[in-house]
Short mmCIF file of C-alpha atoms and ligand atoms in Angstrom, two decimals:
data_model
loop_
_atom_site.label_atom_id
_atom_site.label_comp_id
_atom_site.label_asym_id
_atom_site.label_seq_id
_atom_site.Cartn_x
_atom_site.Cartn_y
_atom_site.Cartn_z
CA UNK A 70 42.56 -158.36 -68.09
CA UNK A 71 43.12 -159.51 -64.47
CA UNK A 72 43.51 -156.88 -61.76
CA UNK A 73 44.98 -157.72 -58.57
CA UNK A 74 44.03 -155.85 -55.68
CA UNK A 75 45.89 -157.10 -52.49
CA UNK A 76 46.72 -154.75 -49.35
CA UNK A 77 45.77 -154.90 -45.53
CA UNK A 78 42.23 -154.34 -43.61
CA UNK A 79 40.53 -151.35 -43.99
CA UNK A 80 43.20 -149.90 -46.58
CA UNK A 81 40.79 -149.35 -49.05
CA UNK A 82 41.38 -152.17 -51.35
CA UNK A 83 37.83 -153.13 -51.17
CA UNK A 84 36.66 -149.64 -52.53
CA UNK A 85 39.06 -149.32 -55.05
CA UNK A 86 39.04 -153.33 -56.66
CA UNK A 87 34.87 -152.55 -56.94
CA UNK A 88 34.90 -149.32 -58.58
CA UNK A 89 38.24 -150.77 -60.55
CA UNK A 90 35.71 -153.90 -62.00
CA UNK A 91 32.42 -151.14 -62.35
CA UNK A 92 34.95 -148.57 -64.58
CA UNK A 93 36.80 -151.20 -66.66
CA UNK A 94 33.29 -153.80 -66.79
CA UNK A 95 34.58 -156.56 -65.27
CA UNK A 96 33.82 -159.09 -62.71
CA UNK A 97 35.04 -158.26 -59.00
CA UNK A 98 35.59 -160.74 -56.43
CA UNK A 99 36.09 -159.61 -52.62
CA UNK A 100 38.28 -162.87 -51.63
CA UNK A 101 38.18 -161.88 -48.01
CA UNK A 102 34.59 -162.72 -47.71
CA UNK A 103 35.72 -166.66 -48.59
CA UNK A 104 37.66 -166.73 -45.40
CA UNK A 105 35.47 -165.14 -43.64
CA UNK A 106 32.77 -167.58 -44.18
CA UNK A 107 35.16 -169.97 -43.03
CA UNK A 108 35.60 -168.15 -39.96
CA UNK A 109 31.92 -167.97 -39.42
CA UNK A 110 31.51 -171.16 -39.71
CA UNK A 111 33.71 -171.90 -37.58
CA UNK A 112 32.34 -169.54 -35.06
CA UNK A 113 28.95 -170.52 -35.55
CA UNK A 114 29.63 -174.54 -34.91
CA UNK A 115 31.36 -173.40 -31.78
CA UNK A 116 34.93 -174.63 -33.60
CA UNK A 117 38.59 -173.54 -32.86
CA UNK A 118 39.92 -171.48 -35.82
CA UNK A 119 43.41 -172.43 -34.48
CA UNK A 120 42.90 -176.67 -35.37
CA UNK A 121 43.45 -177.18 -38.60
CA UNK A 122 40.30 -180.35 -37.87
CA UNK A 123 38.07 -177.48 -37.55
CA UNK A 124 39.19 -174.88 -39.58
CA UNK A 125 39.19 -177.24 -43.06
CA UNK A 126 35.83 -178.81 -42.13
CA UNK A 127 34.56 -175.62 -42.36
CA UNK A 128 35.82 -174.72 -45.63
CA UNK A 129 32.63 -176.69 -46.27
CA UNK A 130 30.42 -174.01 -45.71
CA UNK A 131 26.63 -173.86 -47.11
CA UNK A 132 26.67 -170.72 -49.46
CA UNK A 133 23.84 -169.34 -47.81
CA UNK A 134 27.02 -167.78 -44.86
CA UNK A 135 28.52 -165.18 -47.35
CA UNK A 136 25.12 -163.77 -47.04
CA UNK A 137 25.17 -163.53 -43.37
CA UNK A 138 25.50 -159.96 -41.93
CA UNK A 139 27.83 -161.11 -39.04
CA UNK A 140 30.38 -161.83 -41.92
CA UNK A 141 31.70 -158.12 -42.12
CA UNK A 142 32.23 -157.93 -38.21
CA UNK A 143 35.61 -157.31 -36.43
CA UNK A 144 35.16 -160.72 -34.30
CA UNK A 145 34.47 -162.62 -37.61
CA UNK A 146 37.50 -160.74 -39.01
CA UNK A 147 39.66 -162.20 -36.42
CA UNK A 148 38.59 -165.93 -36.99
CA UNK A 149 39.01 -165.38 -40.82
CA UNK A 150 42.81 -164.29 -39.81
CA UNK A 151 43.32 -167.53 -37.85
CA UNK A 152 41.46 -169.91 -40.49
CA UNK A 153 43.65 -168.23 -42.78
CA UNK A 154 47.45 -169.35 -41.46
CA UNK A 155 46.55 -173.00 -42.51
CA UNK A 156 48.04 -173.90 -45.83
CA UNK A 157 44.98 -176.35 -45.95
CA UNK A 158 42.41 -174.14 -45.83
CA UNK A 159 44.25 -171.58 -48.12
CA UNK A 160 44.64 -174.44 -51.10
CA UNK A 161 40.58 -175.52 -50.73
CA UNK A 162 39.63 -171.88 -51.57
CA UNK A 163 42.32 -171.58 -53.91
CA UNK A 164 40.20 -173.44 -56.73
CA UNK A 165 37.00 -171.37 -56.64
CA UNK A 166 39.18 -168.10 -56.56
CA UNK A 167 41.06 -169.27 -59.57
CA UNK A 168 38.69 -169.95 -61.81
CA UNK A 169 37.03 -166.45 -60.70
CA UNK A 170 40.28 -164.91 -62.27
CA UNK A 171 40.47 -166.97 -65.22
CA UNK A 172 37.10 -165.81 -66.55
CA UNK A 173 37.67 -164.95 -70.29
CA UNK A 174 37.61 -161.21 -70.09
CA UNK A 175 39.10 -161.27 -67.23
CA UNK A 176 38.50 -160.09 -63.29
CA UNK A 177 39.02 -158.07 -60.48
CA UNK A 178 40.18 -159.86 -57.15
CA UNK A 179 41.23 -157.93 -54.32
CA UNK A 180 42.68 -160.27 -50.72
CA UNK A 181 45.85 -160.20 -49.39
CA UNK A 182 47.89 -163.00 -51.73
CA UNK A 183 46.42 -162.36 -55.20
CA UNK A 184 48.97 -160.50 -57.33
CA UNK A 185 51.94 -163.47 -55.72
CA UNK A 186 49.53 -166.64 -55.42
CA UNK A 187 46.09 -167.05 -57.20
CA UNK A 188 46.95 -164.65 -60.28
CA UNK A 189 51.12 -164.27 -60.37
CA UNK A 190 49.98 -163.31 -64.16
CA UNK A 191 47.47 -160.55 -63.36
CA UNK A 192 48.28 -158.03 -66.19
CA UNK A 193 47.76 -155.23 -63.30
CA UNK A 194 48.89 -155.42 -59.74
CA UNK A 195 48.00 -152.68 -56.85
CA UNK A 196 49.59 -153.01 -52.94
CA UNK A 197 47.03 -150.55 -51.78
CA UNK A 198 48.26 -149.49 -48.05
CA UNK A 199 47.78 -147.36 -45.76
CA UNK A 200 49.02 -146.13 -41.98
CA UNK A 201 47.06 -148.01 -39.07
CA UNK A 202 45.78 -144.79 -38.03
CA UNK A 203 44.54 -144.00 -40.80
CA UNK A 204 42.85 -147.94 -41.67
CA UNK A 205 41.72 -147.80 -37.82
CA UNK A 206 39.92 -144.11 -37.92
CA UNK A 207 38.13 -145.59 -41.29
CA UNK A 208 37.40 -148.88 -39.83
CA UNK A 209 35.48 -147.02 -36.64
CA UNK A 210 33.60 -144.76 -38.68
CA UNK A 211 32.01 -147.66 -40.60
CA UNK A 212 31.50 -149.65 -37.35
CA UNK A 213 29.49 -146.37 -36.07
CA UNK A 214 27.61 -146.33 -39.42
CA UNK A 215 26.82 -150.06 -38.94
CA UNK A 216 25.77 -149.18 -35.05
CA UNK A 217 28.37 -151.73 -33.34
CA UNK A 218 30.34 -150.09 -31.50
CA UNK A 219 34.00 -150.30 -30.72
CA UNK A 220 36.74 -148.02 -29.30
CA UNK A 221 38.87 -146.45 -31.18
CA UNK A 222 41.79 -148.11 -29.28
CA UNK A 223 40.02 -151.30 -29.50
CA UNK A 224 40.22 -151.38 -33.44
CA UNK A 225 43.74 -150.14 -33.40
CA UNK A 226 44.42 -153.03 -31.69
CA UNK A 227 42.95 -155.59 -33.70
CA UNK A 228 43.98 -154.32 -36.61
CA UNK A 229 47.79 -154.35 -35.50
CA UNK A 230 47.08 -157.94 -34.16
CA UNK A 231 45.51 -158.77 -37.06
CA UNK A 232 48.45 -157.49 -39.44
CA UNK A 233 51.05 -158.77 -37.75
CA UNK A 234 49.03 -162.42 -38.05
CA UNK A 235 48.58 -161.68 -41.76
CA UNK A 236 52.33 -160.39 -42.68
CA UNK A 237 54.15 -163.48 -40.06
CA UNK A 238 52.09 -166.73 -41.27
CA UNK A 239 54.44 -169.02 -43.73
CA UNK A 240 52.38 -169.07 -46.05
CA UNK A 241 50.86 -166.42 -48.58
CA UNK A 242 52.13 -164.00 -46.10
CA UNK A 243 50.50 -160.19 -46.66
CA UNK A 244 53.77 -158.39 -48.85
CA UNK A 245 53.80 -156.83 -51.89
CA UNK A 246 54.67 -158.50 -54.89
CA UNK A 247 57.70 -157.32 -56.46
CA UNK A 248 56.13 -156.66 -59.66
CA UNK A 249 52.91 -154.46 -58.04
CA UNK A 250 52.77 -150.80 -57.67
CA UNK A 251 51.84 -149.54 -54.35
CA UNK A 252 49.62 -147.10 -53.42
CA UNK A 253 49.11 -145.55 -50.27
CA UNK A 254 45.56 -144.18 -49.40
CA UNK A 255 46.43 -142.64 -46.00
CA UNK A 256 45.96 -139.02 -47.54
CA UNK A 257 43.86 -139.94 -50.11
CA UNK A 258 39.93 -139.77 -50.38
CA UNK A 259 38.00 -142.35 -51.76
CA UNK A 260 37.55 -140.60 -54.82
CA UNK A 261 41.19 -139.40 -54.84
CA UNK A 262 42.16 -143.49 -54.41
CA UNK A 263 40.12 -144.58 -57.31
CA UNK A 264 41.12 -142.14 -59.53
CA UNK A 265 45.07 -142.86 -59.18
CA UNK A 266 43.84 -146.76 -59.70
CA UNK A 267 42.30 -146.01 -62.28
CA UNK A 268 45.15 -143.95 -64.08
CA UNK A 269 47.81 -146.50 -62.88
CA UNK A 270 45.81 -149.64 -64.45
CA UNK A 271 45.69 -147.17 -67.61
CA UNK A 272 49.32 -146.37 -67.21
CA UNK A 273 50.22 -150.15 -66.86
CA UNK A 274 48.22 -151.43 -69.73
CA UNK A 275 49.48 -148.65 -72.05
CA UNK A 276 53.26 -149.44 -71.08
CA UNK A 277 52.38 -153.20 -71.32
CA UNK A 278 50.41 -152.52 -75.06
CA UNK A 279 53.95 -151.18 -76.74
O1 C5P B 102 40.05 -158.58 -46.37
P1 C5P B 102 39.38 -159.04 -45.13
O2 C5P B 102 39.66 -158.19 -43.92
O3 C5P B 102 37.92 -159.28 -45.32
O4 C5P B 102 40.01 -160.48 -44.84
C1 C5P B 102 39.81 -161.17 -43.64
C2 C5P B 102 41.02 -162.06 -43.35
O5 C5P B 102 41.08 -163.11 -44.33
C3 C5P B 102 42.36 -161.35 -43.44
O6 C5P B 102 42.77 -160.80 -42.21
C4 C5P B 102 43.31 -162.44 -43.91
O7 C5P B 102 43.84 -163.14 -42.81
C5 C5P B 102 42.42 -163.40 -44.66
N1 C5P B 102 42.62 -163.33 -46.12
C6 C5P B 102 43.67 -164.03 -46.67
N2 C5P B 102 43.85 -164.05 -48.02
C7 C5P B 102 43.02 -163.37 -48.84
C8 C5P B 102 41.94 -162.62 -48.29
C9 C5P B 102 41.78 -162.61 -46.91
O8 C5P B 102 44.44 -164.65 -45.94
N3 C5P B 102 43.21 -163.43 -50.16
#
């Protein structure tokens, strides 16, 4: 079974697509961190993520960057966002993702273009949303927890900068599939969120078994 997991920052797709892969035993991949590696490699060899020169040499990163702690960090965020517009660098990462998916029991992938691009089959499909204020007031609690600190305004910002990057770019822009089932998180707990997953990949896979 393939589970696609797409949705904005800080929605809570991450959350949900791990526990999804721990309570159904299969294996999760967090597609975000591939362009953010790009970005950081990008950063770190003092590139612009803007030319498409830079951005696709550094789609030839050493694998030892999706280890670095930087990787999770609002700046490196924003350069995965630009990397990410150019159709070139999309379609070199598009390999490694797809054979992820097409693992024989199947896989979790969460990202932004999953559920339309790199698994249009995925059995299961979840738009996990949620309001900015809601992504932004998560996002700078876990930037407190991981001692960087940040205003809240400051995240609000890049998050709406960052969206609006993610949802206008030609291609694999961030949108729903039509076939996926949305969920929006801005009420929910964490614990809330994975449970409704959890019965809507149930609910999907039951409707799909008759
Ligand atoms: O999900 P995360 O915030 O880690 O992703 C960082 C950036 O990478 C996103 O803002 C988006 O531009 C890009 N991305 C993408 N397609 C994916 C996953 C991430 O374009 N499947």
């Amino acid at each position: 079974m393939i589970i696609a997991v797409d949705g904005p920052t800080a929605s809570g797709k991450g959350t949900i697509a791990r526990a999804l892969a721990e309570h159904f035993g299969l294996p999760h991949l967090d597609t975000g961190l591939l362009y953010r590696a790009v970005g950081r490699q990008v950063q770190k060899s003092g590139g612009n993520p803007d030319d498409l020169g830079d951005a696709l040499a550094a789609t030839a990163f050493p694998e030892s960057v999706l280890d670095d702690p930087e990787l999770r960090s609002e700046d490196v965020g924003g350069y995965a966002s630009r990397v990410s517009v150019h159709p070139a660098v999309r379609q070199m990462l598009y390999e490694r993702q797809r054979q992820f998916a097409m693992q024989p029991d199947g896989a979790v992938l969460d990202g932004r273009d999953i559920g339309s691009v790199i698994a249009p089959e995925a059995e299961v499909k979840l738009f996990v949303t949620a309001s900015v204020e809601a992504r932004a007031a998560r996002r700078f609690a876990e930037m407190q927890a991981r001692g960087q600190p940040h205003t809240l305004e400051d995240i609000t910002e890049h998050l709406r900068r960052r969206d609006e990057r993610d949802s206008a770019r030609a291609e694999a822009p961030l949108r729903a599939a039509p076939d996926a089932v949305v969920l929006d998180t801005s009420t929910l707990t964490a614990q809330e969120a994975i449970a409704r997953a959890i019965a809507l990949v149930k609910e999907r896979t039951a409707s799909s078994a008759n």
